[in-house]
mmCIF file of C-alpha atoms in Angstrom:
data_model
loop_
_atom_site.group_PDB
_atom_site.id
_atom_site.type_symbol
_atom_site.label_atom_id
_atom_site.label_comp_id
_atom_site.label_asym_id
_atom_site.label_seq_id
_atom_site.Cartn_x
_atom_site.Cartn_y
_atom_site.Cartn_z
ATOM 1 C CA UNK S 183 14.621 -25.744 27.922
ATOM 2 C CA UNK S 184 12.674 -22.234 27.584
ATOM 3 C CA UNK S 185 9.394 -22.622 26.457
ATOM 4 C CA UNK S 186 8.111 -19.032 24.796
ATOM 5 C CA UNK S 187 4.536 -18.321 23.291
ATOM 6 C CA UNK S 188 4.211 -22.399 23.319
ATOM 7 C CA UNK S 189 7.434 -23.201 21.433
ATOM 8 C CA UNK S 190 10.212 -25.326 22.840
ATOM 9 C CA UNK S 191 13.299 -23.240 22.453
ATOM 10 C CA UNK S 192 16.915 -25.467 22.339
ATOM 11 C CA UNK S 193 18.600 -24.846 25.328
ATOM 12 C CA UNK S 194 22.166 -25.028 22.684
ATOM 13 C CA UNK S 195 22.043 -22.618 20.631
ATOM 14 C CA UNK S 196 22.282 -18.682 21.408
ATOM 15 C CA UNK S 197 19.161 -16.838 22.605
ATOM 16 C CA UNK S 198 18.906 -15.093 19.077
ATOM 17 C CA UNK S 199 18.558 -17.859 17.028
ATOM 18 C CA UNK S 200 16.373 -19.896 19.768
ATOM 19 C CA UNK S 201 13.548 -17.205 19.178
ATOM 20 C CA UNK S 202 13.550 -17.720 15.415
ATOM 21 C CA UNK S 203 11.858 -21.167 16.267
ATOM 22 C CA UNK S 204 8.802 -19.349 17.083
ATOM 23 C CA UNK S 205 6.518 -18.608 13.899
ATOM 24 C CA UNK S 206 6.407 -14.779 13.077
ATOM 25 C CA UNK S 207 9.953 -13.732 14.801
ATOM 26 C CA UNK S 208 12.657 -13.837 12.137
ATOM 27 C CA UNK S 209 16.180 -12.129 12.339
ATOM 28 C CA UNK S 210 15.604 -8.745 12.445
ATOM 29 C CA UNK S 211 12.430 -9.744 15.578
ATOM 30 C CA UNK S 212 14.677 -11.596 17.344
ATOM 31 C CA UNK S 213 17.322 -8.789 17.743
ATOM 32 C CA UNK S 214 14.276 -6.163 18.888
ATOM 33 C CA UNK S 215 12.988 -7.924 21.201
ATOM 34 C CA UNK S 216 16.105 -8.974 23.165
ATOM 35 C CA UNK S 217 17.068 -5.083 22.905
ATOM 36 C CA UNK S 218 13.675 -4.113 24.224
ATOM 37 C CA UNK S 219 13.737 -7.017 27.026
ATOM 38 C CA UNK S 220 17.575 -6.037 27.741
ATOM 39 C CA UNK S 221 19.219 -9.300 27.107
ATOM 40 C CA UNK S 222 22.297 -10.280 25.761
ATOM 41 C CA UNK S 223 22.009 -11.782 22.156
ATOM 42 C CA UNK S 224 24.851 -13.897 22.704
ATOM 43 C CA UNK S 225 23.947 -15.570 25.576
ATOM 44 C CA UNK S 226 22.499 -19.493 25.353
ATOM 45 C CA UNK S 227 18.932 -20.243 25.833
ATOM 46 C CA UNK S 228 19.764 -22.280 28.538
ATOM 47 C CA UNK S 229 21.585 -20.171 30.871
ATOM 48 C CA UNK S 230 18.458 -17.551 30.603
ATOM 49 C CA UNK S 231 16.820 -17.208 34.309
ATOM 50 C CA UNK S 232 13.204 -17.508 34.489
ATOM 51 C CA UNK S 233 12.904 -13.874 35.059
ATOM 52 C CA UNK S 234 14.487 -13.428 31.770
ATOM 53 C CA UNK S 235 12.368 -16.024 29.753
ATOM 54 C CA UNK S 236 9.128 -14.063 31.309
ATOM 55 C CA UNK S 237 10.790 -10.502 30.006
ATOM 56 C CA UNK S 238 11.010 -11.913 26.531
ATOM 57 C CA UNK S 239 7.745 -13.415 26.598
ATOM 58 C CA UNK S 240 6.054 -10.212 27.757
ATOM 59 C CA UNK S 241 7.656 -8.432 25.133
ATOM 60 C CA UNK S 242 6.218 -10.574 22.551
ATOM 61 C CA UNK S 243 3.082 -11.190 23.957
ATOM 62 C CA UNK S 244 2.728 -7.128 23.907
ATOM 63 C CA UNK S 245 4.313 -6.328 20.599
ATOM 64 C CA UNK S 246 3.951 -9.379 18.093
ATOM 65 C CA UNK S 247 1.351 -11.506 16.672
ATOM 66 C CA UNK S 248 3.005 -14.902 16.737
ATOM 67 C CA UNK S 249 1.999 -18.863 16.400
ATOM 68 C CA UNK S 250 -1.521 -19.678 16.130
ATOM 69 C CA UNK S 251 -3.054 -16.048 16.040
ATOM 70 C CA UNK S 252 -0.807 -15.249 13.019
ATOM 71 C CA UNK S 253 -1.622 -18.364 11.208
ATOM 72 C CA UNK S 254 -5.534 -17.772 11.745
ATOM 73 C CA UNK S 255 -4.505 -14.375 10.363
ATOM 74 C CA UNK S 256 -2.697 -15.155 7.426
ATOM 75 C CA UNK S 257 -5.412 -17.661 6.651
ATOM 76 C CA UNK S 258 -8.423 -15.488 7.052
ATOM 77 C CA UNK S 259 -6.743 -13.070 4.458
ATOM 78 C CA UNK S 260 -6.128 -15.739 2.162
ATOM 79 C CA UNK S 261 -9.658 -16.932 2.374
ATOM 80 C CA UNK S 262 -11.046 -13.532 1.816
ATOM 81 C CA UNK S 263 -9.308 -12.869 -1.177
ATOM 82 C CA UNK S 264 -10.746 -16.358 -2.458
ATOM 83 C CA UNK S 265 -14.539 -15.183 -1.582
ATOM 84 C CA UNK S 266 -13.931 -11.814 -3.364
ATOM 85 C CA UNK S 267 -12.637 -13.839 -6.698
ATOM 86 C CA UNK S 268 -9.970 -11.269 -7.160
ATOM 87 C CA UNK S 269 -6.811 -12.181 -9.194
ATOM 88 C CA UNK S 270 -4.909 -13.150 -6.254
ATOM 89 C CA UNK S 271 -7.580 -15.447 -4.947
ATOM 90 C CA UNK S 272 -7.899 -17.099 -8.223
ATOM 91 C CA UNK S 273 -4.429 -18.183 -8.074
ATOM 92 C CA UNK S 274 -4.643 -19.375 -4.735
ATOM 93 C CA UNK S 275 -7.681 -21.182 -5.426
ATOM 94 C CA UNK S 276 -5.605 -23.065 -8.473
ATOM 95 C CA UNK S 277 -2.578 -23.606 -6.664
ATOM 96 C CA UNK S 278 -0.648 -21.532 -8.866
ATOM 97 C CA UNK S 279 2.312 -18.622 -8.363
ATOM 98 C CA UNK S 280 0.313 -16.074 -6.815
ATOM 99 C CA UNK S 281 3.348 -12.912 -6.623
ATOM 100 C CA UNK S 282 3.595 -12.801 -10.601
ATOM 101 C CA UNK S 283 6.452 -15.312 -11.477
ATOM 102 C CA UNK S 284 6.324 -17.271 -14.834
ATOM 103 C CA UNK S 285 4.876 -20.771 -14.968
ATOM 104 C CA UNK S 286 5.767 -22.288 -18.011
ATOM 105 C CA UNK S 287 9.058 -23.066 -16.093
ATOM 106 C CA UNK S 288 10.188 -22.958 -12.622
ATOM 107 C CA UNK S 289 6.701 -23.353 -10.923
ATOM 108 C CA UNK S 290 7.051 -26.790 -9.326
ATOM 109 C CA UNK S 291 6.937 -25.655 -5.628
ATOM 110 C CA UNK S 292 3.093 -24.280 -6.528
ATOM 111 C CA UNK S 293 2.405 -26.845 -8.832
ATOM 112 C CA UNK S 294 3.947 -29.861 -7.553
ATOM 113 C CA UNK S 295 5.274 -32.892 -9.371
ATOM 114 C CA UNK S 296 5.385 -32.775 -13.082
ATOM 115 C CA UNK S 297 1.914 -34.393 -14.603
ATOM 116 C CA UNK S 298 3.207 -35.877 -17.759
ATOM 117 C CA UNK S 299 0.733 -35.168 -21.054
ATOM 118 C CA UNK S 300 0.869 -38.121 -23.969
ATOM 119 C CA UNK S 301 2.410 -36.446 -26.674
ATOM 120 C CA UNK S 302 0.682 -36.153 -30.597
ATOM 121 C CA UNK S 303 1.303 -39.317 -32.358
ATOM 122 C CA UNK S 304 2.739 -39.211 -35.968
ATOM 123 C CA UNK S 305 -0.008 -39.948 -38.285
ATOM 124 C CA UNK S 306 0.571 -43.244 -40.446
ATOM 125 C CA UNK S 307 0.305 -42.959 -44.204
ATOM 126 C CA UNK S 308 -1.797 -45.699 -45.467
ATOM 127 C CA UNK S 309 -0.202 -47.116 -48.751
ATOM 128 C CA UNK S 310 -2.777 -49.018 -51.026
ATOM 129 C CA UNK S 311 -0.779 -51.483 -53.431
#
């Protein structure tokens, strides 16, 4: 089982969709750096030599901010934009659709389970008799 910038790749599947396992390296990463390291994209993860496993790893290590660092990264952004109150950071901050979509529907990923409200009671006529 090749084990790249700290993820365990499975050894079953083909080398190209192994690499997506590791946070930061989608499709379109995964096919540049097996071009740049000169491997096969077809070939399984577990028939890679070591020698091939360190190429791939080099190349990332060089070229891509993966795992751990890009976490820290993305969170450090997310935080600044909260300590600058800007719009975005607002939203953040209220756990809301930050990219502009509507929330009177269609929000429940952001906003999580529905938070039912007790509706307006009909007000009862008194009759005096």
């Amino acid at each position: 089982m090749p084990r790249i910038a700290g993820v365990d790749l499975p050894p079953n599947k083909r080398i190209e969709f192994s690499l997506r396992y590791i946070y930061g390296i989608g499709p379109t990463n995964a096919l540049d750096v097996l071009k740049e390291a000169q491997i096969e994209p077809g070939a399984k993860a577990k028939d890679l030599t070591e020698e091939e496993v360190a190429r791939i790893g080099a190349v990332i290590d060089r070229n891509y901010q993966v795992e751990g660092q890009l976490r820290r990264t993305i969170q450090s952004n997310v935080a600044r934009l909260k300590d600058i109150k800007c719009y975005r950071g607002l939203r953040h901050r209220a756990h809301l659709p930050v990219r502009g979509q509507r929330t009177r529907t269609n929000a429940r990923t952001r906003k999580g389970p529905r938070k039912t409200v007790a509706g307006k009671k009909g007000v009862k006529e008194l009759t005096r008799g």
